[in-house]
Structures are given as structure tokens and as C-alpha cells.
């Protein structure tokens, strides 16, 4: 079993990365072979609309754009599980998450009937980390993230979403102009809530990689 784990945060050691490393450990705990990728290390674009993947005689389920993302897309389509973590930027996942999603899903999307050309099955776990507390997420983000994540259903597996609320954005808020945040509340959330999220990430990584 192969699991591809992707950190779609530009920060390689912060909230999203820590969540994804736990998810990776969960996948390893059930014997999956894990590949961990920091997406921001790759030179990539979103879909360039070259439409080579839609040419009549071309092989399906392949992104033909020549950059570092296309080989990763091949490995994802060859895997059993895909786990992606992204911070929320302006109520949405990051631009790199979006670039991966556009390229991965467009090359398996059929323009002959709007189904999926993909005949395999890849389970997908999506982890979104954010400053927002749970109630703000539920009112402002949940519906959009649920519906925009549905495209991953084209990989024919289970799609699971896990939100991580009220993250610690910096270690020392007193050194930043971040007066809108309550440092004590952030630290409390880090101490009490974040370990629960790490544990959940481990379990989801394991469950989806079985
Ligand atoms: C450009 C930018 C935009 C952000 N927009 C939001 C937002 O709309 N909602 C939110 O809850 N958090 C927002 N955040 C906060 C991050 O989502 C949050 O701190 C996240 O956990 C960071 O993940 P990381 O530690 O892995 O980088 C934003 C952060 C940045 C840098």
C-alpha cells in the first residue's frame, strides 16, 4: 500500500506540517509505504489549460505539462491513499493546494461525459488548519470546503475532511502586530486542542491507508 502525504503550507515545520507528519506516521503504522512532500519545494503551476490531456489519441489520466508536479500526479494516481494538508488563506486552501487539485482532477475528468476516466481507487484525507475557531468555520467555510473537496471523489475512494481550528500562528505574539488574537487563548488551544488534532490525524492516516 502506498500513501502520498502532502504539506501544502509554505512553512515546513508549523501546524500543517506537524499534522501531516502525524498522518504519515498513522499511515506507516498500518504498513503503508509513505512519501512525504513539501509542496512549496516544487516548481509548479496550476492548470495551464494546454488541453493535451484531452487530445483524442492521448493517454488518459496523465498531466502532460512539463514541471515538477506532473511526476507527483503520476505517483498519486499510482498510490492507494492521498493525504493533503493546507492552511486556510482567505477562507480557502492555499494556491499550491489549488494548483495540485486543478491539475490532478482535470487530467482524470472526462469531457466525454463529465465522469472520471480514473479506474483505480485512491482514498483522500484533507486537513485544513486555520486561525478561525470552530463556530466561524461552521458559518463561513464548512459548506464551501465540503463542496469544493467533492472533486476528490473522482479518485473513487473515500474522501475525509478534518479541520484544525484556532492554530498558533507564531510562538510569541508580543513580537508581532497581531492584537486581534488572544495569545492566552491561542496557547491554551495549542496545549489542549492541538494534541487531540495530532491524534486524529494519526488515526485518519491509518484508517485511510489500510
Ligand atoms: C496569507 C494568509 C491568509 C490567512 N487567511 C486566513 C483565513 O482566511 N482564515 C483563517 O482562519 N486563517 C487564516 N490564516 C491563518 C492560517 O490559516 C493559520 O495560521 C494556519 O494554521 C497556518 O498554517 P501553517 O502553520 O502550517 O503555516 C491566514 C494566514 C496567512 C499567511
CSV table of C-alpha atoms and ligand atoms in Angstrom, one decimal:
chain,number,residue,atom,x,y,z
A,1,UNK,CA,0.0,0.0,0.0
A,2,UNK,CA,1.3,3.4,-0.9
A,3,UNK,CA,0.3,6.7,0.8
A,4,UNK,CA,1.3,10.1,-0.6
A,5,UNK,CA,1.4,12.8,2.1
A,6,UNK,CA,1.5,16.4,1.1
A,7,UNK,CA,2.1,19.5,3.1
A,8,UNK,CA,0.6,22.4,1.1
A,9,UNK,CA,1.8,25.1,3.6
A,10,UNK,CA,4.8,27.1,2.7
A,11,UNK,CA,6.0,26.6,6.3
A,12,UNK,CA,7.8,23.2,6.6
A,13,UNK,CA,7.6,22.8,10.4
A,14,UNK,CA,4.5,24.5,11.6
A,15,UNK,CA,0.9,23.5,12.2
A,16,UNK,CA,0.0,21.9,8.9
A,17,UNK,CA,3.4,20.1,8.6
A,18,UNK,CA,3.0,18.7,12.1
A,19,UNK,CA,-0.5,17.5,11.4
A,20,UNK,CA,0.7,15.9,8.1
A,21,UNK,CA,3.7,14.2,9.8
A,22,UNK,CA,1.3,12.6,12.3
A,23,UNK,CA,-0.9,11.5,9.5
A,24,UNK,CA,2.2,10.0,7.8
A,25,UNK,CA,3.0,8.1,11.0
A,26,UNK,CA,-0.5,6.8,11.1
A,27,UNK,CA,-0.2,5.5,7.5
A,28,UNK,CA,3.2,3.9,8.4
A,29,UNK,CA,1.6,2.2,11.5
A,30,UNK,CA,-0.6,0.1,9.2
A,31,UNK,CA,2.3,-0.8,6.9
A,32,UNK,CA,1.9,1.8,4.2
A,33,UNK,CA,4.9,2.9,2.2
A,34,UNK,CA,4.8,6.7,2.7
A,35,UNK,CA,6.1,9.5,0.5
A,36,UNK,CA,6.1,12.9,2.3
A,37,UNK,CA,6.2,16.0,0.1
A,38,UNK,CA,6.5,19.7,1.0
A,39,UNK,CA,4.5,21.1,-2.0
A,40,UNK,CA,6.1,24.5,-1.8
A,41,UNK,CA,9.6,23.0,-2.6
A,42,UNK,CA,8.3,22.1,-6.1
A,43,UNK,CA,8.3,24.4,-9.1
A,44,UNK,CA,4.7,24.2,-10.2
A,45,UNK,CA,1.7,26.0,-11.8
A,46,UNK,CA,-2.0,25.5,-11.7
A,47,UNK,CA,-3.6,24.0,-14.8
A,48,UNK,CA,-2.3,25.8,-17.9
A,49,UNK,CA,-5.3,24.7,-20.0
A,50,UNK,CA,-2.9,23.2,-22.6
A,51,UNK,CA,-5.7,20.6,-23.1
A,52,UNK,CA,-3.1,18.0,-24.1
A,53,UNK,CA,-4.7,15.6,-21.6
A,54,UNK,CA,-7.9,15.9,-23.6
A,55,UNK,CA,-6.4,15.2,-27.1
A,56,UNK,CA,-8.3,12.3,-28.7
A,57,UNK,CA,-5.3,10.0,-29.1
A,58,UNK,CA,-3.5,10.8,-25.9
A,59,UNK,CA,-3.3,8.6,-22.9
A,60,UNK,CA,-5.9,9.5,-20.2
A,61,UNK,CA,-5.2,10.3,-16.5
A,62,UNK,CA,-1.9,12.0,-17.3
A,63,UNK,CA,-0.9,15.6,-16.9
A,64,UNK,CA,1.4,16.5,-19.8
A,65,UNK,CA,2.7,19.8,-18.5
A,66,UNK,CA,6.5,19.5,-18.0
A,67,UNK,CA,7.3,20.6,-14.5
A,68,UNK,CA,7.8,19.0,-11.1
A,69,UNK,CA,4.1,18.5,-10.4
A,70,UNK,CA,3.3,16.1,-13.3
A,71,UNK,CA,5.5,13.2,-11.9
A,72,UNK,CA,3.9,13.7,-8.5
A,73,UNK,CA,0.5,13.5,-10.1
A,74,UNK,CA,1.6,10.1,-11.6
A,75,UNK,CA,2.7,8.9,-8.2
A,76,UNK,CA,-0.6,10.0,-6.6
A,77,UNK,CA,-2.6,8.1,-9.2
A,78,UNK,CA,-0.5,5.1,-8.5
A,79,UNK,CA,-1.0,5.3,-4.8
A,80,UNK,CA,-3.8,3.9,-2.5
A,81,UNK,CA,-4.1,7.0,-0.3
A,82,UNK,CA,-3.6,10.7,-0.7
A,83,UNK,CA,-3.3,12.9,2.4
A,84,UNK,CA,-3.1,16.7,1.9
A,85,UNK,CA,-2.9,19.4,4.5
A,86,UNK,CA,-3.3,23.0,3.8
A,87,UNK,CA,-3.6,26.2,5.8
A,88,UNK,CA,-6.6,28.3,5.1
A,89,UNK,CA,-5.8,31.6,3.4
A,90,UNK,CA,-8.7,34.0,3.0
A,91,UNK,CA,-11.3,31.2,3.7
A,92,UNK,CA,-9.7,28.8,1.1
A,93,UNK,CA,-6.8,26.4,0.9
A,94,UNK,CA,-3.5,27.7,-0.4
A,95,UNK,CA,-2.7,28.5,-4.1
A,96,UNK,CA,-0.4,25.4,-4.2
A,97,UNK,CA,-3.1,23.2,-2.9
A,98,UNK,CA,-5.4,24.6,-5.6
A,99,UNK,CA,-2.7,24.1,-8.3
A,100,UNK,CA,-2.4,20.4,-7.3
A,101,UNK,CA,-6.1,20.0,-7.2
A,102,UNK,CA,-6.7,21.6,-10.7
A,103,UNK,CA,-4.0,19.5,-12.4
A,104,UNK,CA,-4.8,16.2,-10.6
A,105,UNK,CA,-8.5,16.4,-11.1
A,106,UNK,CA,-8.6,17.9,-14.6
A,107,UNK,CA,-6.4,15.2,-16.1
A,108,UNK,CA,-8.8,12.5,-14.9
A,109,UNK,CA,-12.0,14.4,-15.7
A,110,UNK,CA,-13.8,13.2,-18.8
A,111,UNK,CA,-15.1,15.8,-21.2
A,112,UNK,CA,-16.9,12.9,-23.0
A,113,UNK,CA,-19.4,12.8,-20.1
A,114,UNK,CA,-18.1,14.6,-17.0
A,115,UNK,CA,-17.3,11.4,-15.1
A,116,UNK,CA,-13.9,10.2,-14.1
A,117,UNK,CA,-11.5,8.4,-16.5
A,118,UNK,CA,-9.7,7.1,-13.5
A,119,UNK,CA,-10.3,3.4,-12.9
A,120,UNK,CA,-8.2,3.0,-9.8
A,121,UNK,CA,-9.2,4.0,-6.2
A,122,UNK,CA,-7.4,6.5,-4.0
A,123,UNK,CA,-8.7,7.4,-0.6
A,124,UNK,CA,-8.3,11.0,0.2
A,125,UNK,CA,-7.8,12.8,3.6
A,126,UNK,CA,-7.9,16.6,3.6
A,127,UNK,CA,-6.6,18.5,6.6
A,128,UNK,CA,-7.3,22.3,6.9
A,129,UNK,CA,-5.5,24.3,9.5
A,130,UNK,CA,-6.8,27.8,10.4
A,131,UNK,CA,-6.8,30.7,12.9
A,132,UNK,CA,-10.6,30.6,12.9
A,133,UNK,CA,-12.5,29.0,15.8
A,134,UNK,CA,-15.0,26.2,15.2
A,135,UNK,CA,-18.1,28.4,15.0
A,136,UNK,CA,-16.6,30.7,12.4
A,137,UNK,CA,-15.5,27.7,10.3
A,138,UNK,CA,-19.1,26.3,10.5
A,139,UNK,CA,-20.7,29.5,9.4
A,140,UNK,CA,-18.2,30.8,6.8
A,141,UNK,CA,-16.1,27.9,5.5
A,142,UNK,CA,-17.6,24.5,6.0
A,143,UNK,CA,-20.1,24.4,3.2
A,144,UNK,CA,-17.6,25.7,0.7
A,145,UNK,CA,-14.8,23.4,1.7
A,146,UNK,CA,-17.2,20.4,1.7
A,147,UNK,CA,-18.4,21.2,-1.8
A,148,UNK,CA,-15.0,22.2,-3.3
A,149,UNK,CA,-13.5,19.0,-1.9
A,150,UNK,CA,-16.1,16.8,-3.7
A,151,UNK,CA,-13.9,16.8,-6.8
A,152,UNK,CA,-11.6,14.4,-5.0
A,153,UNK,CA,-14.4,11.8,-5.2
A,154,UNK,CA,-13.3,11.4,-8.8
A,155,UNK,CA,-10.5,9.3,-7.4
A,156,UNK,CA,-13.2,6.7,-6.5
A,157,UNK,CA,-12.2,6.3,-2.8
A,158,UNK,CA,-13.4,7.7,0.5
A,159,UNK,CA,-12.9,11.5,1.0
A,160,UNK,CA,-12.5,12.7,4.6
A,161,UNK,CA,-12.1,16.3,5.7
A,162,UNK,CA,-10.6,17.2,9.1
A,163,UNK,CA,-10.5,20.9,10.2
A,164,UNK,CA,-7.9,22.1,12.7
A,165,UNK,CA,-9.1,25.3,14.5
A,166,UNK,CA,-7.5,28.2,16.3
A,167,UNK,CA,-3.9,27.3,15.5
A,168,UNK,CA,-0.9,29.1,17.0
A,169,UNK,CA,0.4,31.2,14.1
A,170,UNK,CA,3.6,32.5,15.8
A,171,UNK,CA,5.4,31.4,19.0
A,172,UNK,CA,5.5,34.9,20.6
A,173,UNK,CA,2.5,37.1,19.8
A,174,UNK,CA,4.1,40.0,21.7
A,175,UNK,CA,6.7,40.4,19.0
A,176,UNK,CA,4.1,40.9,16.2
A,177,UNK,CA,1.3,43.4,15.4
A,178,UNK,CA,-1.4,40.8,16.0
A,179,UNK,CA,-3.6,42.5,18.5
A,180,UNK,CA,-6.8,40.8,17.2
A,181,UNK,CA,-5.6,37.5,18.7
A,182,UNK,CA,-5.8,36.5,22.3
A,183,UNK,CA,-2.4,34.9,23.0
A,184,UNK,CA,-3.5,33.1,26.1
A,185,UNK,CA,-6.5,31.6,24.2
A,186,UNK,CA,-4.1,30.5,21.4
A,187,UNK,CA,-1.7,28.9,23.8
A,188,UNK,CA,-4.5,27.1,25.6
A,189,UNK,CA,-5.7,25.8,22.3
A,190,UNK,CA,-2.2,24.7,21.4
A,191,UNK,CA,-1.8,22.8,24.7
A,192,UNK,CA,-5.2,21.3,24.9
A,193,UNK,CA,-6.7,21.0,21.4
A,194,UNK,CA,-3.7,20.6,19.1
A,195,UNK,CA,-2.7,17.2,20.6
A,196,UNK,CA,-6.2,16.0,20.0
A,197,UNK,CA,-5.9,17.1,16.4
A,198,UNK,CA,-2.5,15.3,16.0
A,199,UNK,CA,-4.0,12.2,17.4
A,200,UNK,CA,-7.0,12.5,15.0
A,201,UNK,CA,-4.5,13.0,12.1
A,202,UNK,CA,-2.7,9.8,13.0
A,203,UNK,CA,-5.9,7.8,13.2
A,204,UNK,CA,-7.2,9.2,9.8
A,205,UNK,CA,-3.8,8.5,8.2
A,206,UNK,CA,-4.0,4.9,9.5
A,207,UNK,CA,-7.7,4.4,8.6
A,208,UNK,CA,-7.4,5.7,5.1
A,209,UNK,CA,-4.2,3.8,4.4
A,210,UNK,CA,-5.5,0.3,5.5
B,1,LIG,C1,-2.0,34.9,3.8
B,1,LIG,C2,-2.7,34.3,4.9
B,1,LIG,C3,-4.1,34.3,5.0
B,1,LIG,C4,-4.8,33.7,6.0
B,1,LIG,N1,-6.1,33.7,6.0
B,1,LIG,C5,-6.8,33.0,7.0
B,1,LIG,C6,-8.2,32.9,6.9
B,1,LIG,O1,-8.9,33.4,6.0
B,1,LIG,N2,-8.9,32.3,7.9
B,1,LIG,C7,-8.2,31.7,8.9
B,1,LIG,O2,-8.8,31.1,9.8
B,1,LIG,N3,-6.8,31.7,9.0
B,1,LIG,C8,-6.1,32.4,8.0
B,1,LIG,N4,-4.8,32.4,8.1
B,1,LIG,C9,-4.0,31.7,9.2
B,1,LIG,C10,-3.5,30.3,8.8
B,1,LIG,O3,-4.5,29.6,8.1
B,1,LIG,C11,-3.2,29.5,10.0
B,1,LIG,O4,-2.3,30.2,10.9
B,1,LIG,C12,-2.6,28.2,9.6
B,1,LIG,O5,-2.7,27.3,10.7
B,1,LIG,C13,-1.2,28.3,9.2
B,1,LIG,O6,-0.7,27.0,8.9
B,1,LIG,P1,0.9,26.8,9.0
B,1,LIG,O7,1.3,27.0,10.4
B,1,LIG,O8,1.1,25.4,8.6
B,1,LIG,O9,1.6,27.7,8.1
B,1,LIG,C14,-4.0,33.1,7.1
B,1,LIG,C15,-2.6,33.1,7.0
B,1,LIG,C16,-2.0,33.7,6.0
B,1,LIG,C17,-0.4,33.7,6.0
